XYZ file of C-alpha atoms in Angstrom:
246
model
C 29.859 -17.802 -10.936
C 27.824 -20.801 -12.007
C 26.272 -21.171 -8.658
C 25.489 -17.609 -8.381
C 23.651 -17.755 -11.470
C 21.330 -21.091 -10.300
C 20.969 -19.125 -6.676
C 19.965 -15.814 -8.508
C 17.843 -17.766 -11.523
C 15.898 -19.317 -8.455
C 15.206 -16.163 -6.985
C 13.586 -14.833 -10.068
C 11.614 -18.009 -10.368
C 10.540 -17.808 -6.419
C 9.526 -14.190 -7.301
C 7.939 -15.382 -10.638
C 5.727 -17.961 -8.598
C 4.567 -15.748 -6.112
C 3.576 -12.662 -8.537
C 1.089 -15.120 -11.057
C 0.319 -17.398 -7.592
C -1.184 -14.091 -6.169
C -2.838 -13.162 -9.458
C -4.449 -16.698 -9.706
C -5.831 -16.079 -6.127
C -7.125 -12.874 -6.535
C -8.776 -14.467 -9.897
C -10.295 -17.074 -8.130
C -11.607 -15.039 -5.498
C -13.026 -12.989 -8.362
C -14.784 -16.262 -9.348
C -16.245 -17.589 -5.712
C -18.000 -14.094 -5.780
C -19.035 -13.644 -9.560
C -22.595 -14.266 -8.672
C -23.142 -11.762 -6.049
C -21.071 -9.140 -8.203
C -23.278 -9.884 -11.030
C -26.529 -10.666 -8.698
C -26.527 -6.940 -6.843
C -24.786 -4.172 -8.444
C -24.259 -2.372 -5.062
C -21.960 -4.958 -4.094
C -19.640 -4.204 -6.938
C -19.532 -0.902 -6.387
C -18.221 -1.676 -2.499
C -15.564 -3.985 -3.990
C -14.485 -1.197 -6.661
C -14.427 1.384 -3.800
C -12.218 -1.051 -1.564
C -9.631 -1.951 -4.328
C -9.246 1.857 -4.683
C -8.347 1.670 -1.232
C -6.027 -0.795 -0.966
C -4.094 0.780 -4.065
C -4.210 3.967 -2.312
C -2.747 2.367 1.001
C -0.548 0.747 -1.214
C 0.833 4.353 -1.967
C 0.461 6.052 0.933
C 3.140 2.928 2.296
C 5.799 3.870 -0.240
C 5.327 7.710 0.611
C 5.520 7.336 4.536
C 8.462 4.909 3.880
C 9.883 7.075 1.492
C 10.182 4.621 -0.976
C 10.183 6.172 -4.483
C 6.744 5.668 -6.333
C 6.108 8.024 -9.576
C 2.055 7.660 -9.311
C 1.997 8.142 -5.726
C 4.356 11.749 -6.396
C 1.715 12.836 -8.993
C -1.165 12.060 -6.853
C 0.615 13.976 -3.604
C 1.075 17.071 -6.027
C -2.233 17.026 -6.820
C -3.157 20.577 -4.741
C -1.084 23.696 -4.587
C -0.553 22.895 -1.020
C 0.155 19.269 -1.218
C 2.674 17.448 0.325
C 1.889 14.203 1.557
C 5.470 13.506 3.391
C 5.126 16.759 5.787
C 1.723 14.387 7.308
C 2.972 11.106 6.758
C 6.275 12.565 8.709
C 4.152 13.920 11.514
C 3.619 11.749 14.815
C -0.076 11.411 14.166
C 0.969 9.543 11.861
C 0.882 6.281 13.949
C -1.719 4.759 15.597
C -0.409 5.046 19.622
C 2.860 6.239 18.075
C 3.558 2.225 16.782
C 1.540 1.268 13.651
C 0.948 3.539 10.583
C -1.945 4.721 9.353
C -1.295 3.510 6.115
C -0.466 -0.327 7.157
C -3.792 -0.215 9.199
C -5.892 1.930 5.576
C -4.362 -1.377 3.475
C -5.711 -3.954 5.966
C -8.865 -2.398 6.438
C -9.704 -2.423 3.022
C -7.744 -5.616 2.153
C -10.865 -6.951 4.355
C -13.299 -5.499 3.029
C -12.406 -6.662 -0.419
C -12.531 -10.243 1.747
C -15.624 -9.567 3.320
C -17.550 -8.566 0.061
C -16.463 -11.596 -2.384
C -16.179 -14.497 -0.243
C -18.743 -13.388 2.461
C -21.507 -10.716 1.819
C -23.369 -12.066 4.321
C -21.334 -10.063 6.951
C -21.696 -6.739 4.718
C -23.727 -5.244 7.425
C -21.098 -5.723 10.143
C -18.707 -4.384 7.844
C -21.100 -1.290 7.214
C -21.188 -0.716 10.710
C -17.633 -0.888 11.535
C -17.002 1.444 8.255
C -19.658 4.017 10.289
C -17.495 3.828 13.240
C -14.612 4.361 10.952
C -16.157 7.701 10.045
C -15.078 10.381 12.983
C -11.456 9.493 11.764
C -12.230 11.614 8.489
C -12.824 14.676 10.395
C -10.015 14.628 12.552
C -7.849 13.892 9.331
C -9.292 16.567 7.642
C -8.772 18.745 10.577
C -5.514 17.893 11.604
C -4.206 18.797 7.859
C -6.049 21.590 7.981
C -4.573 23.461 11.308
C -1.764 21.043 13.029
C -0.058 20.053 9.800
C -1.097 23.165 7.357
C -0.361 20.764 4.692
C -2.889 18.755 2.419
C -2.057 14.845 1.704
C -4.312 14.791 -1.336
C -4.134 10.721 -0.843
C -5.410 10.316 2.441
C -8.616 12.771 1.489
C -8.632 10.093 -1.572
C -9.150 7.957 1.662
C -11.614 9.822 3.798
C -13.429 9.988 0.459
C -13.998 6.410 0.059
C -15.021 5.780 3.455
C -17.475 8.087 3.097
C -18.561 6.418 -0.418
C -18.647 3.351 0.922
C -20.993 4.860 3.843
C -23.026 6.276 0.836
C -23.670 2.713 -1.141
C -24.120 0.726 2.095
C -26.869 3.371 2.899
C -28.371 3.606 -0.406
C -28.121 -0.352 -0.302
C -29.642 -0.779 2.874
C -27.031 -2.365 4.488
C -26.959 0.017 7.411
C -28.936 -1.805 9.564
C -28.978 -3.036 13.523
C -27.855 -6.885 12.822
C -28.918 -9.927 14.965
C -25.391 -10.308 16.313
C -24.507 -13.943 15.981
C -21.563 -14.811 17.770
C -19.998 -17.170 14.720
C -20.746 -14.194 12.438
C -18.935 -11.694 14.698
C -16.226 -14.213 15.599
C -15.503 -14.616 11.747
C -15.565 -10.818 10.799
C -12.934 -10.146 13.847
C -10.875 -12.377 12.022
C -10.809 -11.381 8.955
C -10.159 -8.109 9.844
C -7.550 -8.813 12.389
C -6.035 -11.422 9.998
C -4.752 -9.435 7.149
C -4.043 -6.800 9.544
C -1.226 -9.724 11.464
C 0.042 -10.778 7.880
C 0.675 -7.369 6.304
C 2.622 -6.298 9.757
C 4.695 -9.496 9.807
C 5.348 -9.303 5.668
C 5.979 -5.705 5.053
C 9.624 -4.693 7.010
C 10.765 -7.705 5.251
C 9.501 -6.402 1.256
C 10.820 -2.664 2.675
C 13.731 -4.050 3.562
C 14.518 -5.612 0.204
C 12.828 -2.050 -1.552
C 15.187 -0.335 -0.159
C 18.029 -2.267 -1.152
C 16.931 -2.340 -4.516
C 16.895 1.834 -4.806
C 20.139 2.116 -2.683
C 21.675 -0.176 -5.432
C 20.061 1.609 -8.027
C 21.323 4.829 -6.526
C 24.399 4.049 -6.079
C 25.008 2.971 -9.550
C 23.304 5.882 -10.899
C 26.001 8.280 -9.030
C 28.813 6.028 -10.287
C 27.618 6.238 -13.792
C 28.250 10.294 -13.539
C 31.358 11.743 -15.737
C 33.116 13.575 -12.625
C 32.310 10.492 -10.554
C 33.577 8.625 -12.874
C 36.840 10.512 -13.599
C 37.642 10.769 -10.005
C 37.329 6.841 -9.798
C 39.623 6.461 -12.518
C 42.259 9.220 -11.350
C 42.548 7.081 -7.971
C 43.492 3.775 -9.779
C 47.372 2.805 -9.974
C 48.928 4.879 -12.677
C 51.614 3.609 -15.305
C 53.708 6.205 -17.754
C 53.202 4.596 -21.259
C 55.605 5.805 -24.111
C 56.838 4.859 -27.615
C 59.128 2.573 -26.378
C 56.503 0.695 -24.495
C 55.551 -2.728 -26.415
């Protein structure tokens, strides 16, 4: 028992680490861009857009998995004929049939975020590909609209800001025909292919362990019920008690 409490008390530490290690790095990347957030307005507004994204991919992940998630079931309820699992169920719901749409919403934005902080340089690259990103919206919209005949309220949250982020990068100026320098390409094909690699390789593992977690929780949850319960205790070995019985 003693060694299951060390292995189980380094766990929580591990787990610990990695939950304020991430919020460190997301402060200090917070930091290395400060001045350009502060510096051009517009460029805050494409970082707020793209965190709204990758909280909204974070969602749309637990719905497709079917991993229970109380914001992401108020969200999907949102319309009076919304149902986000009947799309996220659908085949068009992979890329090719392989990768989701929702692993490749949380990378794209995930680079964004990237792109915008630690190199704004490269925001006009990343307004282009977001304009190429664009004709996906309509067939979204459409395919909800007459394959599906359902609404996923949070993937219009997500052809929404793809179109707001088309919006600032106009208004901005950003939309422009770029000189094309093969470093600056190079680098934005990696970060975008980058996150893209990680979150693949990282999520079955975390879904794996999700899903653990709820089938535990489940299963303790049905135990805890009275006729569950009773019809535990009616198996167990039975022994006739009396007065005379010390």
């Amino acid at each position: 028992e003693r060694a299951e409490f060390k292995k189980n008390r380094r766990k929580e530490l591990f787990q610990a680490t990695l939950k304020y290690a991430s919020i460190l790095s997301i402060a200090t990347l917070f930091c290395i861009g400060f001045n350009n957030l502060i510096t051009y307005p517009q460029i805050l507004l494409l970082l707020l857009a793209n965190i709204v994204g990758v909280y909204i991919g974070y969602l749309l992940i637990h719905k497709q998995l079917h991993i229970p998630n109380s914001y992401a079931d108020k969200l999907c309820s949102l319309l009076k004929k919304g149902g986000c699992n009947e799309v996220l169920d659908s085949s068009a719901a992979k890329f090719l049939g392989v990768v989701g749409w929702s692993e490749i919403g949380l990378s794209y934005f995930s680079s964004n975020i990237l792109i915008t902080v630690l190199f704004p340089q490269l925001i006009i690259y990343m307004a282009l590909i977001n304009m190429c990103a664009l004709p996906y919206s309509f067939w979204s919209v459409w395919y909800q609209r007459f394959r599906a005949k359902q609404w996923c309220p949070l993937c219009l949250i997500v052809q929404m800001l793809l179109w707001m982020i088309f919006v600032i990068d106009l208004l901005s100026g950003f939309i422009i025909i770029p000189q094309f320098i093969l470093t600056d390409i190079l680098l934005t094909g990696i970060i975008y292919v980058l996150p893209f690699l990680l979150i693949s390789f990282a999520l079955p593992q975390l879904i794996n362990e999700r899903r653990l977690q709820w089938t535990i929780e489940e299963m303790n949850e049905l135990k805890m019920k009275p006729e569950v319960f009773e019809a535990l205790l009616k198996q167990q070995p039975h022994y006739e008690v009396d007065l005379s019985t010390s």
